[in-house]
CSV table of C-alpha atoms in Angstrom, one decimal:
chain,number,residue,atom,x,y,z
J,1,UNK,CA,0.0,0.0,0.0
J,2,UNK,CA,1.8,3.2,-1.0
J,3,UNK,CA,0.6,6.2,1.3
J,4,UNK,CA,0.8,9.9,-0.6
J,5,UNK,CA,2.0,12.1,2.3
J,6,UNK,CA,-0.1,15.7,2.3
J,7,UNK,CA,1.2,19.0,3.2
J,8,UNK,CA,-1.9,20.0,4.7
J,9,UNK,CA,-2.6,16.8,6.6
J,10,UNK,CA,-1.9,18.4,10.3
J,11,UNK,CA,-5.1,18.0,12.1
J,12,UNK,CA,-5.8,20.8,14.4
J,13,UNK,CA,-7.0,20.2,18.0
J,14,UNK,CA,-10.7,20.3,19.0
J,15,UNK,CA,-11.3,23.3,20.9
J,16,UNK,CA,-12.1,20.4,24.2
J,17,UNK,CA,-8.2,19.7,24.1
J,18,UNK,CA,-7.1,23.2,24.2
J,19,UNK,CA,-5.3,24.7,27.6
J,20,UNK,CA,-7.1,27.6,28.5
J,21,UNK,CA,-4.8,30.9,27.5
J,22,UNK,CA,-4.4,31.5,31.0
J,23,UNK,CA,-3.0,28.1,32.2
J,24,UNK,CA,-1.0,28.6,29.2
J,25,UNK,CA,0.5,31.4,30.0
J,26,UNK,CA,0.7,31.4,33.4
J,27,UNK,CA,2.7,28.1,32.7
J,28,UNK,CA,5.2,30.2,30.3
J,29,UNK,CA,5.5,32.7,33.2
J,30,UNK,CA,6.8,30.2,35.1
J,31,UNK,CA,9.5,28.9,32.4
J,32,UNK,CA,10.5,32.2,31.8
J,33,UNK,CA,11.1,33.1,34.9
J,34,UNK,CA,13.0,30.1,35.2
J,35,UNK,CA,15.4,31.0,32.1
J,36,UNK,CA,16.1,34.2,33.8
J,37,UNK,CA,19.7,35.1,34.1
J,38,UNK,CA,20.7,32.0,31.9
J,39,UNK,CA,20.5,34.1,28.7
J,40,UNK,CA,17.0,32.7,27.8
J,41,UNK,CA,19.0,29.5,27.2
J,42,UNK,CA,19.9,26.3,28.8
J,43,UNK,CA,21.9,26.6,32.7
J,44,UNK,CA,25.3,26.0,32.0
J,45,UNK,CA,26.0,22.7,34.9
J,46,UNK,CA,24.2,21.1,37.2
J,47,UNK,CA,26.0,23.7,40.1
J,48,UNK,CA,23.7,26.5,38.3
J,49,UNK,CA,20.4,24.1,38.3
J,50,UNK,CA,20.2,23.0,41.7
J,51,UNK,CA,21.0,26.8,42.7
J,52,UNK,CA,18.1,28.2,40.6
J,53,UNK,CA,15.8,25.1,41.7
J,54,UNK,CA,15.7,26.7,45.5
J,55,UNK,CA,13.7,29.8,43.9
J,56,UNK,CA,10.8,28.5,41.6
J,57,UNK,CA,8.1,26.1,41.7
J,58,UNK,CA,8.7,22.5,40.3
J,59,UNK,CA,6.7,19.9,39.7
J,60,UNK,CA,8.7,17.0,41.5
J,61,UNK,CA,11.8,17.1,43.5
J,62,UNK,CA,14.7,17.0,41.0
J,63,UNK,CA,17.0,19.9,39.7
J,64,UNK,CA,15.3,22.4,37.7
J,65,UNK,CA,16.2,22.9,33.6
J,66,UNK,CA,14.8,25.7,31.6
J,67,UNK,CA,14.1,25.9,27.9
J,68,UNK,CA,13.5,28.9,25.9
J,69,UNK,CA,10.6,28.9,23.4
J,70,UNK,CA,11.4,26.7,20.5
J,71,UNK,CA,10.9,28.1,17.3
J,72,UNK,CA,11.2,25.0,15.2
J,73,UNK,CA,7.5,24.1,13.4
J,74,UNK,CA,5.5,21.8,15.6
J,75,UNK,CA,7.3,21.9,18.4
J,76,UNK,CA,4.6,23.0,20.7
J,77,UNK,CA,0.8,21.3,20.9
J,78,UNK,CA,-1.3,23.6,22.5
J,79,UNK,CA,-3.0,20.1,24.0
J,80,UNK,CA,-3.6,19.9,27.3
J,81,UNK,CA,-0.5,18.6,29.1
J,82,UNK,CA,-0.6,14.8,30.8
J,83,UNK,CA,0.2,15.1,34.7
J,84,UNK,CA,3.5,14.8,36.0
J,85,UNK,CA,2.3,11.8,37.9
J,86,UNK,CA,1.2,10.5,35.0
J,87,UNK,CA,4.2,11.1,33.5
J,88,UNK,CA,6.6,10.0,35.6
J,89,UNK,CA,4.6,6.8,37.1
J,90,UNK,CA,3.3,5.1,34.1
J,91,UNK,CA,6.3,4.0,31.9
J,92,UNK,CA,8.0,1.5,29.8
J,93,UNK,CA,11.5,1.0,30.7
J,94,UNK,CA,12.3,-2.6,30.5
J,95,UNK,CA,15.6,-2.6,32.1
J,96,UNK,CA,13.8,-1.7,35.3
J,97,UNK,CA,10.9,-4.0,34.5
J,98,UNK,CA,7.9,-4.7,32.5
J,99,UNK,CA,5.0,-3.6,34.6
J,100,UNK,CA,4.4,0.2,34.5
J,101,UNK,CA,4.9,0.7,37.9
J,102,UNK,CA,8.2,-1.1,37.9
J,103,UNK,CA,10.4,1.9,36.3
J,104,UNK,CA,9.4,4.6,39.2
J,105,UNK,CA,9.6,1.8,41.6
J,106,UNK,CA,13.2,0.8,40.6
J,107,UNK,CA,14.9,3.3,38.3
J,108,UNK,CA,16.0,4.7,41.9
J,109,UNK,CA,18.9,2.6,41.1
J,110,UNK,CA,20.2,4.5,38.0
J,111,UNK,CA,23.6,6.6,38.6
J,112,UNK,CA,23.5,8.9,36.6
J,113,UNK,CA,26.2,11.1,37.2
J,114,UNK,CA,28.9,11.2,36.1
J,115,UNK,CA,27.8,10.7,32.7
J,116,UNK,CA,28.9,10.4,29.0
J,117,UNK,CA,27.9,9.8,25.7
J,118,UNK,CA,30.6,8.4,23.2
J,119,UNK,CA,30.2,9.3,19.4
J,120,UNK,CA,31.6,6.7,17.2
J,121,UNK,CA,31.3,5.5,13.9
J,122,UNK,CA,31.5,7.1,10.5
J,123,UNK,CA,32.5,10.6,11.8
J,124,UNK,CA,35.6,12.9,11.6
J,125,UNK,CA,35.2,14.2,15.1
J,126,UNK,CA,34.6,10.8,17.3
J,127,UNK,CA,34.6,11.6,21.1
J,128,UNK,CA,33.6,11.4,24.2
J,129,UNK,CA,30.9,14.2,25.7
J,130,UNK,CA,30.6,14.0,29.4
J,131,UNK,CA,26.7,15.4,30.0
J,132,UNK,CA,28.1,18.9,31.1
J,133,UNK,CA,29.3,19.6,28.0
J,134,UNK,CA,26.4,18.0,26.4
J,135,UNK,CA,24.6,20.5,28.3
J,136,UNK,CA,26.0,23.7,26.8
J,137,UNK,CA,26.7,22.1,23.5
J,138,UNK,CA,23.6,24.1,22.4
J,139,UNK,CA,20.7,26.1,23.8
J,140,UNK,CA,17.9,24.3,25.7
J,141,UNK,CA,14.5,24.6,23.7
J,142,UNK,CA,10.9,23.2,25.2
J,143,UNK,CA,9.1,21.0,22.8
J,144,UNK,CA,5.4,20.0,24.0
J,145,UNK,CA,5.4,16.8,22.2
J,146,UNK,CA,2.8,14.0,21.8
J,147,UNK,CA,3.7,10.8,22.5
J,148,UNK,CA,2.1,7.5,21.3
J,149,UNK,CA,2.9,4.5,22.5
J,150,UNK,CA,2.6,1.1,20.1
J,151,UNK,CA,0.5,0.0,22.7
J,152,UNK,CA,-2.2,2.2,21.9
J,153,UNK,CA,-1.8,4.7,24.7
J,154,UNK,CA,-0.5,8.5,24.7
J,155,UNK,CA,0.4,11.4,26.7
J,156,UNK,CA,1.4,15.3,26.1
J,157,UNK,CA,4.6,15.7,27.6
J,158,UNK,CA,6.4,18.9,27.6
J,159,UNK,CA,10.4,18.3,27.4
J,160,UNK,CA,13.5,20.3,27.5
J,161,UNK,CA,16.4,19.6,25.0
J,162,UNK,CA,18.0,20.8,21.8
J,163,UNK,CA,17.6,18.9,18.3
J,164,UNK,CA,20.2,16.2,17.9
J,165,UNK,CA,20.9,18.1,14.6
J,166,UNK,CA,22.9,20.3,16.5
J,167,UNK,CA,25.4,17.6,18.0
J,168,UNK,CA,25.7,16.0,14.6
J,169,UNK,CA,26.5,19.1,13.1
J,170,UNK,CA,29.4,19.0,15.8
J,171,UNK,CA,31.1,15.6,14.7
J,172,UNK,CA,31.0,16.0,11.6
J,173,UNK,CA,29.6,12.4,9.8
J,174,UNK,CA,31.3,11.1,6.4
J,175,UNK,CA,29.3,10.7,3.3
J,176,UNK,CA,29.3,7.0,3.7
J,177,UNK,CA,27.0,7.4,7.5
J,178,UNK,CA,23.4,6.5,6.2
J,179,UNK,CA,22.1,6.0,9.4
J,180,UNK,CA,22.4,7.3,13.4
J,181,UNK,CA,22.7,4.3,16.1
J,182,UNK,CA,21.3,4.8,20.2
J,183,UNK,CA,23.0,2.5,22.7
J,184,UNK,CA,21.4,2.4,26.1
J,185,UNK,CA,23.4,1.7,28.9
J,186,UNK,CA,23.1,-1.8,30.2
J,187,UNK,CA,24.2,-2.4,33.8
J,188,UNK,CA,22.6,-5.3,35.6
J,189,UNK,CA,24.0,-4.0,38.9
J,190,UNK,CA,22.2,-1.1,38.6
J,191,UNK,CA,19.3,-1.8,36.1
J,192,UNK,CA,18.0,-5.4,37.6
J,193,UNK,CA,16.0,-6.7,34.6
J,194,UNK,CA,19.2,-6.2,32.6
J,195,UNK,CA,19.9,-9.9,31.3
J,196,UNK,CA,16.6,-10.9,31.1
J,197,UNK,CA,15.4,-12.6,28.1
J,198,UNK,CA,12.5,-10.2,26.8
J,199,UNK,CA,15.6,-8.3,25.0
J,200,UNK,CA,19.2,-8.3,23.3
J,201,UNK,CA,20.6,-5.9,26.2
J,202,UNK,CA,22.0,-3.3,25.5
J,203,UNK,CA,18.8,-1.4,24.4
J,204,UNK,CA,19.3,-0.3,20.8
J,205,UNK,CA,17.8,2.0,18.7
J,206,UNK,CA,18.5,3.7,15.4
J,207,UNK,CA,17.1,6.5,12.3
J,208,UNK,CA,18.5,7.0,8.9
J,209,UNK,CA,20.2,9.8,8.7
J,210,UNK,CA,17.8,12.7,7.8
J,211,UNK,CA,15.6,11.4,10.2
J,212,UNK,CA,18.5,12.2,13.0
J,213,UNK,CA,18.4,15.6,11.3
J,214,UNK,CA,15.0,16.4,11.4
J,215,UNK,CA,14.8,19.8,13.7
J,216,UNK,CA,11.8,18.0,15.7
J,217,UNK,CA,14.6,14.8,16.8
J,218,UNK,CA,15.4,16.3,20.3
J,219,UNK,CA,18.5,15.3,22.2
J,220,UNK,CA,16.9,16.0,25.9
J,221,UNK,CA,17.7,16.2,28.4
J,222,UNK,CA,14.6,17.2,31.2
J,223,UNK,CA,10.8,17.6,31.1
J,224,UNK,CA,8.7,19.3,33.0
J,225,UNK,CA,11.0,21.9,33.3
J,226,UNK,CA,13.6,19.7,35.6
J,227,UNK,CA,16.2,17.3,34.6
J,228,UNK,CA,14.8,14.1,33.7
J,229,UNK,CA,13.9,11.6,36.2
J,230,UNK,CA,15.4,7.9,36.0
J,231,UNK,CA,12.3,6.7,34.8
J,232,UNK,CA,12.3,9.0,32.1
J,233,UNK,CA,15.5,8.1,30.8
J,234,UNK,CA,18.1,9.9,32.6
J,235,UNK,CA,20.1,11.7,32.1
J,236,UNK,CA,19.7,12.2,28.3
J,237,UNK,CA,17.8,10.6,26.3
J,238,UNK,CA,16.1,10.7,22.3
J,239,UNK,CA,12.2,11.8,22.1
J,240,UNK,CA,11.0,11.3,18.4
J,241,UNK,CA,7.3,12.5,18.9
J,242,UNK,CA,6.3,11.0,14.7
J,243,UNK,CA,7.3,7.8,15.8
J,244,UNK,CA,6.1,5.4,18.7
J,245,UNK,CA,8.0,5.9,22.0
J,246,UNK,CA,9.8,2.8,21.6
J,247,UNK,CA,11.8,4.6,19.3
J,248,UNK,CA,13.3,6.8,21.7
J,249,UNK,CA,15.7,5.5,23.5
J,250,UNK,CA,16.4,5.8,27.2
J,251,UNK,CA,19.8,6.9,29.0
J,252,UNK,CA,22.1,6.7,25.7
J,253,UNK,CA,26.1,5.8,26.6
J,254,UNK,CA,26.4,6.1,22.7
J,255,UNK,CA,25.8,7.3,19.5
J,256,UNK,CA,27.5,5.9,16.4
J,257,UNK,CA,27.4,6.6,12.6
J,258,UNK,CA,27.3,3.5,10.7
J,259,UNK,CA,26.4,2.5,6.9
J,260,UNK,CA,24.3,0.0,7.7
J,261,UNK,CA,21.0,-0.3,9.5
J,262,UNK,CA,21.3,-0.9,12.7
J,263,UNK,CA,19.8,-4.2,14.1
J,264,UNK,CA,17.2,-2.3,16.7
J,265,UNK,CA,16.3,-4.2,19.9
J,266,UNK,CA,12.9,-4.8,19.4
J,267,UNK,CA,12.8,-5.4,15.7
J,268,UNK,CA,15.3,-8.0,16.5
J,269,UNK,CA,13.0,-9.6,19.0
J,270,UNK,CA,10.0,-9.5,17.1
J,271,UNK,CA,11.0,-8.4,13.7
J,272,UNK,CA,7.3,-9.5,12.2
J,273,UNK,CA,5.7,-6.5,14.8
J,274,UNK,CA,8.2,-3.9,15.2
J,275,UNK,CA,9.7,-2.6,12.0
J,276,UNK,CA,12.9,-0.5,11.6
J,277,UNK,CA,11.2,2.5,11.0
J,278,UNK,CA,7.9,2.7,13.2
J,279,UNK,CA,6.3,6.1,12.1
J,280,UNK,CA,3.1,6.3,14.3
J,281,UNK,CA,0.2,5.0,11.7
J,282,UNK,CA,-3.3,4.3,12.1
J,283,UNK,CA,-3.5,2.7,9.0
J,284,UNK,CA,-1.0,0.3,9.9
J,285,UNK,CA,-2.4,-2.0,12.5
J,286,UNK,CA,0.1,-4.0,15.0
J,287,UNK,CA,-0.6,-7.8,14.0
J,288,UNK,CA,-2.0,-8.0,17.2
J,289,UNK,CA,-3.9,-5.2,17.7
J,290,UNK,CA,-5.5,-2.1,16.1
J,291,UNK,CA,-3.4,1.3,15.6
J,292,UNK,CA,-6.7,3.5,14.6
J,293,UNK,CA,-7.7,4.8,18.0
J,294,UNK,CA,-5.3,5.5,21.3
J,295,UNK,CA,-6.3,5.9,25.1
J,296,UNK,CA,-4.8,9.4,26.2
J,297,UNK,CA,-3.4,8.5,29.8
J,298,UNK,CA,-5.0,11.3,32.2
J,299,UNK,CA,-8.7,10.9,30.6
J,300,UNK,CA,-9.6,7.3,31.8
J,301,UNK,CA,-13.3,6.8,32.1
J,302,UNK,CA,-15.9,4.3,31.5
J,303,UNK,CA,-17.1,6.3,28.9
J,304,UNK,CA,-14.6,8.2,27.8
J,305,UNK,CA,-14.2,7.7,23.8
J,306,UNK,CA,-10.9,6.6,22.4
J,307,UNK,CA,-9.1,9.3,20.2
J,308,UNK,CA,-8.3,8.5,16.8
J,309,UNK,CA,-5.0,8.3,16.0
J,310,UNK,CA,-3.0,11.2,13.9
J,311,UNK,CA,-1.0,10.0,10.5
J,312,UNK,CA,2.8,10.8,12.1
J,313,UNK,CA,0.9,11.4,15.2
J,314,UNK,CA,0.0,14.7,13.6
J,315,UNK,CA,3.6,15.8,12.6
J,316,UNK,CA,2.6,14.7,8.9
J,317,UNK,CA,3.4,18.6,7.8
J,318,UNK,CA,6.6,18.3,9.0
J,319,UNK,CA,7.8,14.6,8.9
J,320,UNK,CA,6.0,13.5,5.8
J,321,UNK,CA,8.4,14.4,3.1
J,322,UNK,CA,10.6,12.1,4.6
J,323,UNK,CA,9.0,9.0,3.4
J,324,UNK,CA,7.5,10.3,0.6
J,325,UNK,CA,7.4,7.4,-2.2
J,326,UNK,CA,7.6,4.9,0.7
J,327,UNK,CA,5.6,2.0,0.8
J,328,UNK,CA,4.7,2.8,4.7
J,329,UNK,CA,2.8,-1.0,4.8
J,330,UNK,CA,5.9,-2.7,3.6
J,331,UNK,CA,8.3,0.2,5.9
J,332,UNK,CA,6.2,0.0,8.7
């Protein structure tokens, strides 16, 4: 089935999912304020954001990170935001369990600091970042993202990061690098489902190569306005909001530039339901369950109606030249 991609596809909001314009704004009062004395940018170590965390409300507990606007095209839903709870209690992070629950109950675990990110692979500047200098490698941006999960859930999460264009541009990849590879770390002292045998540990991930450039592929690094929590995927981590969360991987140690597609972790498990690429598509069903509708996490009711799902989860204006031409049934 060949899938024409449309330029106008975006589907606006229904006025019911709009934040009011004064939750909205009192919300961006709050991040400015936040930004203030950081150059409207990102804090420049984690000294700076546990000193400015003393002096303005936070959702949870951890060290506070502010992001400028973003000015990148779809970077910000005006949907109403999930909770933080929500957010922070219901998650898929396998190396800390399967259940939902099992992340925020045992991510606790995760040592996060020090930290660093290795760049390998088909580049002329490989390296090592620790996450400082990751930090001030570029500006931090929030993105209000949606997020849909394979398994037919989703949220509105508002994150804090730069696009990963920005650290490719830095290393500088050959001509031969087709494609952008996400390792996650895999420490079964510290991550206690590591070495079970639902996965090929570590946790792998991977885009082609304009994908990773795409200005909406965000290198992040907090949500909420804080630094991300362990559950989350700290202390950086990829959010892709076209493509199903899976995609995104969780606490990268590295990132390498290869010429070959990367064997993913869970298209290696289950290559017949996870393909390589895993745009979000409600005409693509999972061979085990629908993709047309999702349950947004936050609006659970016995009769609360099922959304339908967005082509791209609505980030077809921007995303969908990519595969234009593309079979998405046969690349799914």
């Amino acid at each position: 089935m060949l899938i024409k991609t449309q330029s106008s596809g975006f589907d606006h909001s229904v006025p019911s999912e709009i934040t009011t314009q004064a939750a909205y704004q009192g919300r961006r009062d709050i991040i400015k304020l936040m930004a203030t004395g950081a150059a409207g940018a990102a804090m420049a170590g984690w000294a700076g954001r546990e000193a400015m965390a003393q002096s303005v409300p936070k959702p949870g507990k951890l060290a506070t990170l502010a992001g400028a606007k973003s000015l990148v095209a779809g970077a910000v839903t005006m949907e109403n935001i999930s909770s933080y709870k929500d957010a922070t209690s219901y998650n898929n992070y396998y190396e800390f369990g399967t259940d939902k629950s099992d992340p925020a109950q045992n991510a606790h675990t995760l040592v996060t600091k020090p930290w660093s990110v290795a760049i390998e692979g088909l580049v002329k500047q490989p390296r090592s970042y620790t996450l400082e200098e990751l930090l001030k490698l570029s500006p931090q941006e929030e993105r209000i993202y949606r997020l849909r999960c394979v398994e037919g859930w989703s949220m509105v999460l508002p994150w804090v990061g730069y696009s990963l264009s920005e650290l490719i541009k830095k290393v500088e990849p050959l001509s031969s690098a087709k494609y952008v590879e996400f390792v996650t770390l895999a420490d079964p002292k510290t991550m206690p489902f590591v070495g079970s045998r639902v996965l090929d540990w570590p946790y792998v991930e991977g885009l082609r190569m304009d994908e990773a450039l795409h200005p909406l592929a965000l290198l992040t690094f907090g949500m909420y306005g804080e630094v991300l929590p362990n559950q989350n995927g700290a202390p950086v981590r990829m959010v892709l909001p076209w493509k199903y969360g899976f995609k995104s991987g969780k606490s990268i140690v590295k990132i390498r530039f290869t010429d070959k597609q990367p064997g993913t972790a869970w298209n290696k498990a289950a290559k017949q339901e996870y393909g390589f690429f895993s745009n979000v598509n409600p005409l693509v069903d999972h061979p085990r369950w629908s993709q047309a509708t999702e349950r947004r996490i936050g609006e659970d009711g016995l009769f609360t109606k099922k959304r339908k799902t967005l082509m791209f989860n609505g980030y077809e204006a921007q995303v969908g030249q990519l595969y234009a031409g593309m079979d998405l049934k046969k690349n799914f």
